[in-house]
Amino acid sequence: MAESVKLTIPSDSKYLCLVRKVLHHLLLERQLSEEAAQRLILCVDEACSNIIKYSYAGCPDLPIEISFSLADDSFQAKIRDYGKQCDSRKIKPRPLDKIEPGGLGTYFMNEIMDEVSYCTDRETGTLLTMCKHLKNELTSS
Amino acid sequence: MAESVKLTIPSDSKYLCLVRKVLHHLLLERQLSEEAAQRLILCVDEACSNIIKYSYAGCPDLPIEISFSLADDSFQAKIRDYGKQCDSRKIKPRPLDKIEPGGLGTYFMNEIMDEVSYCTDRETGTLLTMCKHLKNELTSS
Amino acid sequence: MSIEFQSNESGNGTATLVITGDIDMSTSTLVRTHLTDLFKKKQKAIVVDLAKVSYIDSSGIATLVEGLQWSHNNNTKFRLTNLTPMVKDVFEIARLLTVFEVYDSQEEALEGI
Amino acid sequence: MSIEFQSNESGNGTATLVITGDIDMSTSTLVRTHLTDLFKKKQKAIVVDLAKVSYIDSSGIATLVEGLQWSHNNNTKFRLTNLTPMVKDVFEIARLLTVFEVYDSQEEALEGI
Ligand SMILES: Nc1ncnc2c1ncn2[C@@H]1O[C@H](COP(=O)(O)OP(=O)(O)O)[C@@H](O)[C@H]1O
Ligand SMILES: Nc1ncnc2c1ncn2[C@@H]1O[C@H](COP(=O)(O)OP(=O)(O)O)[C@@H](O)[C@H]1O
């Protein structure tokens, strides 16, 4: 059974470490290994960073709503903003063989998560859903 | 200017330490002294415990919505449940001169906070608002 | 939140209970169980070491108040040691610091028993 | 989140930058500033010690990739040491572990410069 914890932060990058702390707490309570936990944390952090940079274009006091659901064998994060929508096909990583800064955030999300989907089917903003199956990520089972 | 962080947890006492961790993070970021922070944390923890015990009568998967607002000189916590309402006049501490277990949670809240008010003026549940002026609680000013 | 207990019973009828972790609504019933176990053994004295308890709420205080009441009924000494600043502050706000026998170390708490 | 920097410039043209804290969107610009400062000084080699960085995100990686590019343009050696498991894992996912010169200690990173 999935229990969910919700966290809403202002769109200021100084709150990213709070998001990481909350998720770290929840994942370690669920016996996830530190490595698996850090990867999921990275994805959520990248998603929030992108909202701050692109959807809210740097405005620091708009809401980012995050919900974490942890079931026995899966993790889901839903991240909602109320900022600029964009064509989700334009949100994409750069090819890795070009060594240059940028374009890595969405690459990490796609590489680590089993599902990453953007939904703009609403009046404002975007709902990003990321899922990960956890079968082999648990330290104890 | 008050920025607010919201946290929603299921009504299971195992999440109380997450609430404490989040609030501790926010208060120490704001340069509150450890002692002042711990007192505010105690009040929020007691309020959530009472919701778990009384409003939700032990049912562990109903939502407790907490919002923290920190301004330069004040702290406000709003705690919302959707459980049993009760006459807020019945919510009261026991006299301290009788040494016995129980009745201390609301005593702490009233003793530490500058304002504690219960509002049941809604269809279900209760909104508890607690405020504290922070003039002398900052480690640096 | 996890809480841990380590209890140590000496030959001369004293027991020490070292608690590690936060004492809140989710853990205070475990504290209660450990205390009742020790009281059942009819010790002369029970010392609760709180050095590693950095948080206590009203349910934790209530549990220790119960311990105090049992100690009166059982003619057992019930002493607290090593209160961290937060725990001490909560006892003070509740005006219970003088109601309990509070010591700075296990050694002092065990003296003259 | 707070981040701290400690930089140490030796007489022989090498500089070490020790970073303490998480490198994320809120702190990577500070990392960038410290790196540009060191590059301006035309060092022979810059060693970045990441022993106390337990978290890095794509903005941190991007900053280090920039450092690497500056090092090519300036003919400066640019080396990383003491990657924590999380940081190492992120470099691996990004397939950058072999692109950078990565060492296990400051001593090894400074050898033969
Ligand atoms: N929330 C978002 N809203 C709008 N565009 C986005 C969003 N997230 C990502 N993008 C687009 O996708 C690109 C790739 O993002 P990312 O991989 O995180 O790298 P970076 O942000 O470093 O460019 C961004 O440059 C941006 O154009
Ligand atoms: N959220 C609540 N809903 C209903 N009743 C409450 C609530 N909070 C407190 N009360 C009432 O107020 C009394 C005092 O609460 P408190 O001081 O926390 O002590 P305790 O819970 O140990 O009895 C409780 O016994 C209960 O009757």
XYZ file of C-alpha atoms and ligand atoms in Angstrom:
562
model
C 0.000 0.000 0.000
C 1.372 3.364 -0.993
C 1.447 6.066 1.633
C 2.146 9.497 0.385
C 3.926 12.462 1.835
C 3.508 15.857 0.228
C 5.878 18.753 0.397
C 5.346 22.211 -1.067
C 8.288 24.583 -1.321
C 8.738 28.056 -2.786
C 10.579 28.048 -6.121
C 13.852 29.086 -4.530
C 16.858 26.842 -4.989
C 17.718 27.196 -1.317
C 14.853 24.774 -0.571
C 16.264 21.995 -2.747
C 18.276 20.591 0.137
C 15.104 20.351 2.215
C 13.483 18.323 -0.550
C 16.509 16.039 -0.616
C 16.459 15.671 3.163
C 12.786 14.714 3.248
C 13.136 12.177 0.465
C 16.304 10.742 1.980
C 14.462 10.243 5.266
C 11.552 8.475 3.569
C 13.730 6.245 1.402
C 16.062 5.145 4.178
C 13.082 4.380 6.431
C 12.061 1.998 3.655
C 15.408 0.222 3.732
C 16.506 1.517 0.375
C 20.261 1.372 -0.172
C 22.072 4.694 0.027
C 23.045 4.493 -3.660
C 19.512 3.788 -4.852
C 18.196 6.547 -2.590
C 20.705 9.087 -3.905
C 19.725 8.322 -7.497
C 16.045 8.935 -6.834
C 16.917 12.071 -4.898
C 18.972 13.295 -7.868
C 15.988 12.923 -10.212
C 13.632 14.848 -7.951
C 16.236 17.555 -7.408
C 16.800 17.901 -11.170
C 13.076 18.140 -11.824
C 12.672 20.886 -9.215
C 15.740 22.736 -10.533
C 14.241 22.732 -14.021
C 10.962 24.132 -12.704
C 12.856 26.918 -10.955
C 14.922 27.675 -14.085
C 12.382 27.216 -16.860
C 8.762 27.036 -15.671
C 9.117 29.837 -13.152
C 12.075 31.520 -14.911
C 13.839 32.331 -11.657
C 10.916 33.825 -9.745
C 11.635 32.528 -6.235
C 8.269 32.499 -4.458
C 5.969 30.380 -6.577
C 4.880 26.948 -5.364
C 6.417 23.615 -6.277
C 4.218 20.794 -5.001
C 5.901 17.454 -4.611
C 4.278 14.210 -3.577
C 6.177 11.043 -2.781
C 4.464 7.658 -2.795
C 6.345 4.642 -1.599
C 4.859 1.215 -2.082
C 6.636 -2.037 -1.286
C 8.091 -2.322 -4.743
C 7.809 1.089 -6.322
C 8.533 4.752 -5.866
C 6.555 7.540 -7.443
C 7.183 11.272 -7.356
C 4.681 13.754 -8.714
C 5.901 17.294 -9.129
C 3.474 20.063 -9.939
C 4.185 23.630 -10.929
C 1.952 26.507 -11.978
C 4.393 28.174 -14.346
C 5.025 28.360 -18.082
C 4.014 25.266 -19.945
C 6.132 24.008 -22.788
C 5.992 21.308 -25.385
C 7.253 18.299 -23.484
C 8.947 17.028 -26.645
C 11.278 20.007 -26.273
C 12.371 18.821 -22.847
C 15.166 16.515 -23.752
C 18.741 15.665 -22.861
C 21.651 16.474 -25.141
C 23.605 13.585 -26.684
C 26.221 12.451 -24.171
C 29.050 12.117 -26.677
C 29.349 15.885 -26.900
C 31.207 16.808 -23.727
C 29.773 20.153 -22.669
C 27.922 21.668 -19.748
C 24.134 21.374 -19.603
C 21.521 18.962 -20.780
C 22.338 16.408 -18.101
C 19.379 16.874 -15.751
C 16.781 15.294 -17.998
C 19.332 12.672 -19.022
C 19.662 11.593 -15.367
C 15.888 11.485 -14.951
C 15.396 9.327 -18.042
C 18.361 7.101 -17.262
C 17.443 6.430 -13.625
C 13.642 6.372 -13.648
C 11.428 3.770 -15.299
C 8.852 6.368 -16.234
C 9.093 10.121 -16.736
C 6.024 11.858 -18.083
C 5.023 15.487 -18.359
C 1.370 16.420 -18.400
C 0.266 19.935 -19.384
C -3.351 18.999 -19.785
C -4.507 21.666 -17.312
C -4.959 25.404 -17.203
C -1.552 26.377 -15.895
C 1.655 24.579 -15.219
C 2.830 21.052 -15.536
C 2.543 17.796 -13.638
C 5.628 15.653 -13.907
C 5.292 12.026 -12.846
C 8.339 9.849 -12.292
C 8.223 6.178 -11.309
C 10.780 3.597 -10.366
C 10.354 -0.111 -9.602
C 12.308 -1.006 -6.527
C 12.688 -4.772 -6.672
C 16.470 -4.850 -6.547
C 17.113 -1.593 -4.783
C 16.256 -2.679 -1.268
C 19.045 -3.409 1.171
C 16.879 -5.939 2.961
C 13.907 -7.699 1.482
C 8.193 38.496 4.032
C 6.821 35.135 5.024
C 7.677 32.182 2.849
C 5.763 29.061 3.559
C 6.615 25.407 3.328
C 3.835 22.844 3.462
C 4.096 19.257 4.525
C 1.341 16.659 4.460
C 1.842 13.386 6.313
C -0.399 10.392 6.952
C -1.780 10.278 10.513
C 0.777 7.713 11.619
C 3.046 8.597 14.514
C 6.040 7.249 12.627
C 5.959 10.415 10.518
C 6.309 12.744 13.504
C 10.089 12.618 13.302
C 9.913 13.739 9.673
C 7.832 16.742 10.720
C 10.415 17.552 13.379
C 13.268 17.186 10.899
C 11.658 19.529 8.370
C 10.879 22.178 10.952
C 14.329 21.875 12.502
C 15.878 22.446 9.080
C 13.742 25.537 8.436
C 14.308 27.049 11.863
C 18.058 26.556 11.915
C 18.329 28.034 8.410
C 16.719 31.092 9.961
C 19.373 31.308 12.664
C 17.024 30.349 15.456
C 18.804 29.064 18.535
C 18.615 25.331 19.094
C 16.569 25.808 22.273
C 14.026 28.098 20.661
C 13.794 25.742 17.688
C 13.213 22.704 19.900
C 10.389 24.466 21.724
C 8.557 25.295 18.510
C 9.164 21.762 17.265
C 7.668 20.404 20.495
C 4.461 22.394 19.968
C 3.988 21.202 16.402
C 4.736 17.616 17.413
C 2.192 17.794 20.257
C -0.463 19.209 17.962
C 0.085 16.421 15.415
C 0.082 13.783 18.164
C -3.262 15.065 19.398
C -4.713 14.891 15.892
C -3.533 11.292 15.576
C -4.954 10.377 19.007
C -8.179 12.356 19.089
C -9.278 13.767 15.735
C -8.397 10.626 13.791
C -8.700 8.265 16.774
C -5.697 6.183 15.748
C -6.554 5.683 12.080
C -3.076 5.886 10.505
C -3.672 6.939 6.892
C -5.620 10.168 7.029
C -3.964 13.433 6.086
C -2.411 15.957 8.423
C -1.558 19.139 6.526
C 1.024 21.361 8.107
C 2.186 24.724 6.858
C 5.103 26.641 8.296
C 5.527 30.353 7.695
C 8.657 32.066 8.821
C 8.866 35.806 8.714
C 11.753 37.851 10.059
C 10.201 38.174 13.460
C 7.509 35.532 13.674
C 6.775 31.881 13.206
C 3.385 30.507 12.314
C 2.274 26.894 12.013
C -1.116 25.957 10.635
C -2.183 22.379 11.145
C -5.243 21.048 9.396
C -7.025 17.749 9.900
C -10.212 16.290 8.441
C -11.215 14.262 11.484
C -13.658 14.549 14.365
C -14.289 18.084 15.463
C -14.624 18.885 19.111
C -15.492 21.836 21.252
C -12.180 23.666 21.479
C -12.999 24.696 25.047
C -12.642 21.011 25.921
C -9.087 20.983 24.653
C -7.217 22.052 27.709
C -4.237 21.216 29.861
C -4.590 19.740 33.324
C -3.436 21.806 36.310
C 0.298 21.267 36.724
C 0.203 20.874 40.486
C -1.330 17.437 40.146
C 1.624 15.272 39.215
C 0.200 12.666 36.853
C 0.682 11.511 33.297
C -1.220 13.294 30.521
C -2.557 16.752 29.850
C 0.880 18.194 29.156
C 0.742 18.537 25.357
C -1.686 21.424 25.283
C 0.060 22.935 28.289
C 3.323 23.066 26.301
C 1.560 24.610 23.331
C -0.077 27.324 25.412
C 3.054 27.964 27.451
C 5.442 28.244 24.499
C 3.324 29.847 21.778
C 1.970 33.383 21.759
C -1.212 32.297 20.041
C -2.973 28.935 19.843
C -6.363 28.898 18.183
C -8.605 26.096 16.976
C -11.050 26.762 14.184
C -13.803 24.268 13.364
C -15.720 26.654 11.186
C -15.664 24.255 8.223
C -17.366 21.077 7.128
C -14.941 18.568 8.541
C -11.933 18.737 10.757
C -10.060 21.473 12.458
C -7.516 24.137 11.621
C -5.121 24.857 14.425
C -3.054 28.037 14.153
C -0.067 28.642 16.388
C 2.074 31.771 16.338
C 5.223 32.860 18.047
C 7.055 36.194 17.922
C 10.733 35.605 17.448
C 12.349 38.857 18.538
C 14.584 37.356 21.208
C 14.907 33.858 19.874
C 17.403 34.531 17.120
C 21.021 33.608 17.652
C 22.116 36.428 15.387
C 20.110 39.495 14.524
C 12.160 6.849 14.140
C 14.063 4.112 15.837
C 14.713 3.914 19.546
C 17.104 1.601 21.330
C 17.311 0.339 24.866
C 20.162 -1.109 26.805
C 19.464 -2.303 30.309
C 21.991 -3.382 32.812
C 21.093 -5.068 36.098
C 23.760 -5.176 38.744
C 23.912 -7.842 41.434
C 23.044 -5.397 44.229
C 19.511 -4.653 43.091
C 20.048 -1.638 40.850
C 19.159 -1.448 37.198
C 20.212 1.081 34.595
C 18.202 1.748 31.452
C 20.045 3.599 28.700
C 17.707 4.984 26.046
C 18.968 6.058 22.632
C 16.675 7.963 20.278
C 13.758 10.359 20.319
C 10.971 9.706 22.809
C 7.720 10.678 21.136
C 4.237 9.268 20.654
C 5.610 6.478 18.461
C 8.255 5.315 20.908
C 7.001 6.150 24.407
C 5.020 2.896 24.688
C 8.304 1.030 24.205
C 9.857 3.084 26.998
C 6.871 2.151 29.167
C 7.320 -1.566 28.414
C 10.979 -1.446 29.343
C 10.190 0.373 32.570
C 7.418 -2.026 33.615
C 9.776 -4.953 32.961
C 12.319 -3.434 35.312
C 9.725 -2.608 37.975
C 8.441 -6.189 37.851
C 11.878 -7.367 38.874
C 11.567 -5.499 42.183
C 14.800 -3.602 41.954
C 15.968 -1.365 44.772
C 16.693 1.382 42.293
C 16.152 2.129 38.630
C 18.317 4.707 36.891
C 17.242 5.996 33.483
C 20.114 7.416 31.442
C 18.886 10.024 28.958
C 22.268 11.109 27.531
C 21.290 9.940 24.069
C 17.750 11.249 24.075
C 17.790 14.517 22.186
C 14.007 14.851 21.998
C 11.147 14.100 24.395
C 7.497 15.075 24.115
C 4.590 15.007 26.562
C 3.997 11.284 26.017
C 7.581 10.622 27.048
C 7.256 12.843 30.093
C 3.981 11.099 30.976
C 5.744 7.751 30.804
C 8.454 8.917 33.176
C 5.801 10.347 35.523
C 4.206 6.912 35.541
C 7.593 5.440 36.402
C 7.826 7.859 39.296
C 4.399 6.794 40.555
C 5.278 3.112 40.295
C 8.477 3.818 42.191
C 6.457 5.329 45.053
C 4.111 2.331 45.111
C 6.971 -0.172 44.951
C 9.373 1.564 47.266
C 11.933 1.632 44.452
C 14.242 4.541 43.853
C 13.679 6.059 40.393
C 16.369 8.380 39.140
C 17.140 10.190 35.901
C 20.625 11.062 34.665
C 22.345 12.935 31.873
C 19.470 15.068 30.654
C 20.321 16.697 27.327
C 19.526 20.429 27.055
C 16.276 19.808 25.170
C 15.038 17.201 27.649
C 16.001 19.382 30.587
C 14.185 22.334 29.064
C 10.995 20.302 28.610
C 11.142 19.119 32.238
C 11.604 22.729 33.297
C 8.663 24.005 31.267
C 6.558 21.251 32.854
C 7.957 22.230 36.282
C 8.983 18.638 36.882
C 12.718 19.082 37.250
C 12.412 19.250 41.037
C 9.802 16.505 41.234
C 12.197 13.899 39.835
C 15.540 12.906 41.297
C 17.894 14.123 38.579
C 21.647 13.429 38.509
C 24.535 14.435 36.292
C 25.964 10.946 35.829
C 25.127 7.294 36.351
C 27.770 7.127 39.088
C 26.193 9.963 41.077
C 22.748 8.471 40.602
C 23.908 5.125 41.970
C 25.762 6.579 44.945
C 24.520 5.532 48.359
C 21.908 3.078 47.153
C 22.398 24.748 2.182
C 25.794 26.100 2.935
C 28.910 25.313 0.997
C 32.470 26.068 1.978
C 35.668 26.462 0.016
C 39.239 26.215 1.062
C 41.871 26.921 -1.544
C 45.541 26.389 -1.198
C 48.090 27.664 -3.696
C 51.547 26.158 -3.543
C 54.656 27.979 -4.704
C 55.197 25.644 -7.634
C 52.094 26.627 -9.572
C 49.564 24.128 -8.284
C 46.333 25.000 -6.525
C 44.011 22.798 -4.515
C 40.363 23.620 -3.984
C 38.635 21.711 -1.187
C 34.849 21.935 -1.370
C 32.640 21.094 1.611
C 28.883 20.765 1.153
C 26.309 19.803 -1.437
C 26.824 21.074 -4.983
C 23.405 21.847 -6.401
C 21.685 24.614 -8.326
C 21.986 26.961 -5.334
C 25.720 26.465 -4.827
C 27.219 25.575 -8.224
C 27.633 29.230 -9.221
C 29.866 29.661 -6.177
C 31.918 26.667 -7.307
C 32.196 28.316 -10.712
C 33.420 31.590 -9.188
C 36.102 29.812 -7.186
C 37.240 27.907 -10.260
C 37.419 30.999 -12.485
C 39.463 32.759 -9.789
C 41.968 29.922 -9.808
C 42.107 29.757 -13.608
C 42.763 33.509 -13.773
C 45.889 32.946 -11.734
C 47.335 30.799 -14.530
C 48.218 27.824 -12.403
C 50.003 24.830 -13.880
C 47.497 22.534 -12.229
C 44.225 22.777 -10.325
C 43.143 19.910 -8.096
C 39.558 19.831 -6.843
C 39.109 17.768 -3.684
C 35.561 16.411 -3.417
C 35.984 14.322 -0.235
C 33.396 16.400 1.590
C 30.896 16.682 -1.221
C 28.222 14.101 -0.564
C 25.854 15.386 -3.231
C 26.290 16.776 -6.741
C 23.653 17.453 -9.378
C 23.826 18.238 -13.100
C 24.616 21.903 -12.457
C 27.639 20.830 -10.423
C 28.743 18.413 -13.109
C 28.265 21.142 -15.723
C 30.487 23.461 -13.708
C 33.239 20.857 -13.555
C 32.867 20.223 -17.293
C 33.388 23.953 -17.798
C 36.510 23.719 -15.664
C 37.754 20.924 -17.881
C 37.164 23.037 -20.969
C 38.983 26.040 -19.449
C 41.853 23.737 -18.572
C 42.172 22.677 -22.197
C 42.112 26.292 -23.365
C 44.618 27.407 -20.723
C 46.916 24.441 -20.855
C 46.297 23.873 -17.153
C 45.960 20.434 -15.649
C 42.541 19.949 -14.037
C 42.176 17.007 -11.712
C 39.538 15.685 -9.333
C 40.233 13.695 -6.166
C 38.416 11.856 -3.411
C 35.070 11.349 -5.089
C 32.470 10.153 -2.573
C 30.312 7.202 -3.693
C 27.384 9.435 -4.660
C 29.557 11.798 -6.694
C 31.334 8.905 -8.375
C 28.012 7.293 -9.232
C 26.735 10.495 -10.843
C 29.912 10.811 -12.926
C 29.470 7.204 -14.001
C 25.847 7.648 -14.995
C 26.938 10.672 -17.040
C 29.795 8.575 -18.513
C 32.259 11.260 -17.481
C 34.440 9.275 -15.106
C 36.935 8.553 -17.889
C 36.728 12.029 -19.388
C 38.123 13.646 -16.243
C 41.445 12.889 -14.601
C 40.297 11.358 -11.330
C 42.625 10.455 -8.439
C 42.210 8.785 -5.074
C 44.081 11.401 -3.069
C 45.528 14.924 -3.327
C 49.041 13.450 -3.205
C 48.415 11.213 -6.216
C 46.745 14.054 -8.096
C 49.759 16.293 -7.521
C 52.355 13.686 -8.458
C 54.539 14.483 -11.435
C 53.189 17.973 -12.046
N 10.356 22.238 -16.551
C 10.782 22.600 -17.795
N 10.101 23.532 -18.496
C 10.522 23.917 -19.712
N 11.610 23.424 -20.336
C 12.338 22.501 -19.693
C 11.974 22.041 -18.399
N 12.877 21.111 -18.030
C 13.763 21.007 -19.042
N 13.456 21.842 -20.058
C 14.189 21.973 -21.349
O 14.968 20.794 -21.549
C 16.361 21.104 -21.691
C 17.222 20.045 -21.029
O 17.113 20.154 -19.605
P 18.241 19.575 -18.688
O 18.586 18.216 -19.210
O 17.789 19.633 -17.277
O 19.533 20.462 -18.931
P 19.843 21.997 -18.688
O 18.798 22.527 -17.780
O 21.197 21.981 -18.066
O 19.813 22.599 -20.039
C 16.522 22.469 -21.069
O 17.595 23.188 -21.656
C 15.163 23.125 -21.348
O 15.141 23.694 -22.629
N -7.061 17.556 18.356
C -7.869 17.274 19.415
N -9.148 16.843 19.222
C -9.939 16.557 20.259
N -9.571 16.674 21.550
C -8.342 17.097 21.827
C -7.419 17.420 20.777
N -6.274 17.809 21.372
C -6.453 17.729 22.696
N -7.702 17.304 22.994
C -8.265 17.140 24.357
O -7.500 17.919 25.273
C -6.960 17.106 26.322
C -5.578 17.562 26.709
O -4.660 17.254 25.673
P -3.107 17.135 25.992
O -2.727 18.286 26.849
O -2.378 16.979 24.716
O -2.920 15.856 26.910
P -3.214 14.320 26.699
O -3.359 14.085 25.242
O -2.006 13.670 27.269
O -4.447 14.046 27.483
C -6.990 15.690 25.783
O -7.109 14.745 26.803
C -8.205 15.720 24.843
O -9.380 15.459 25.568
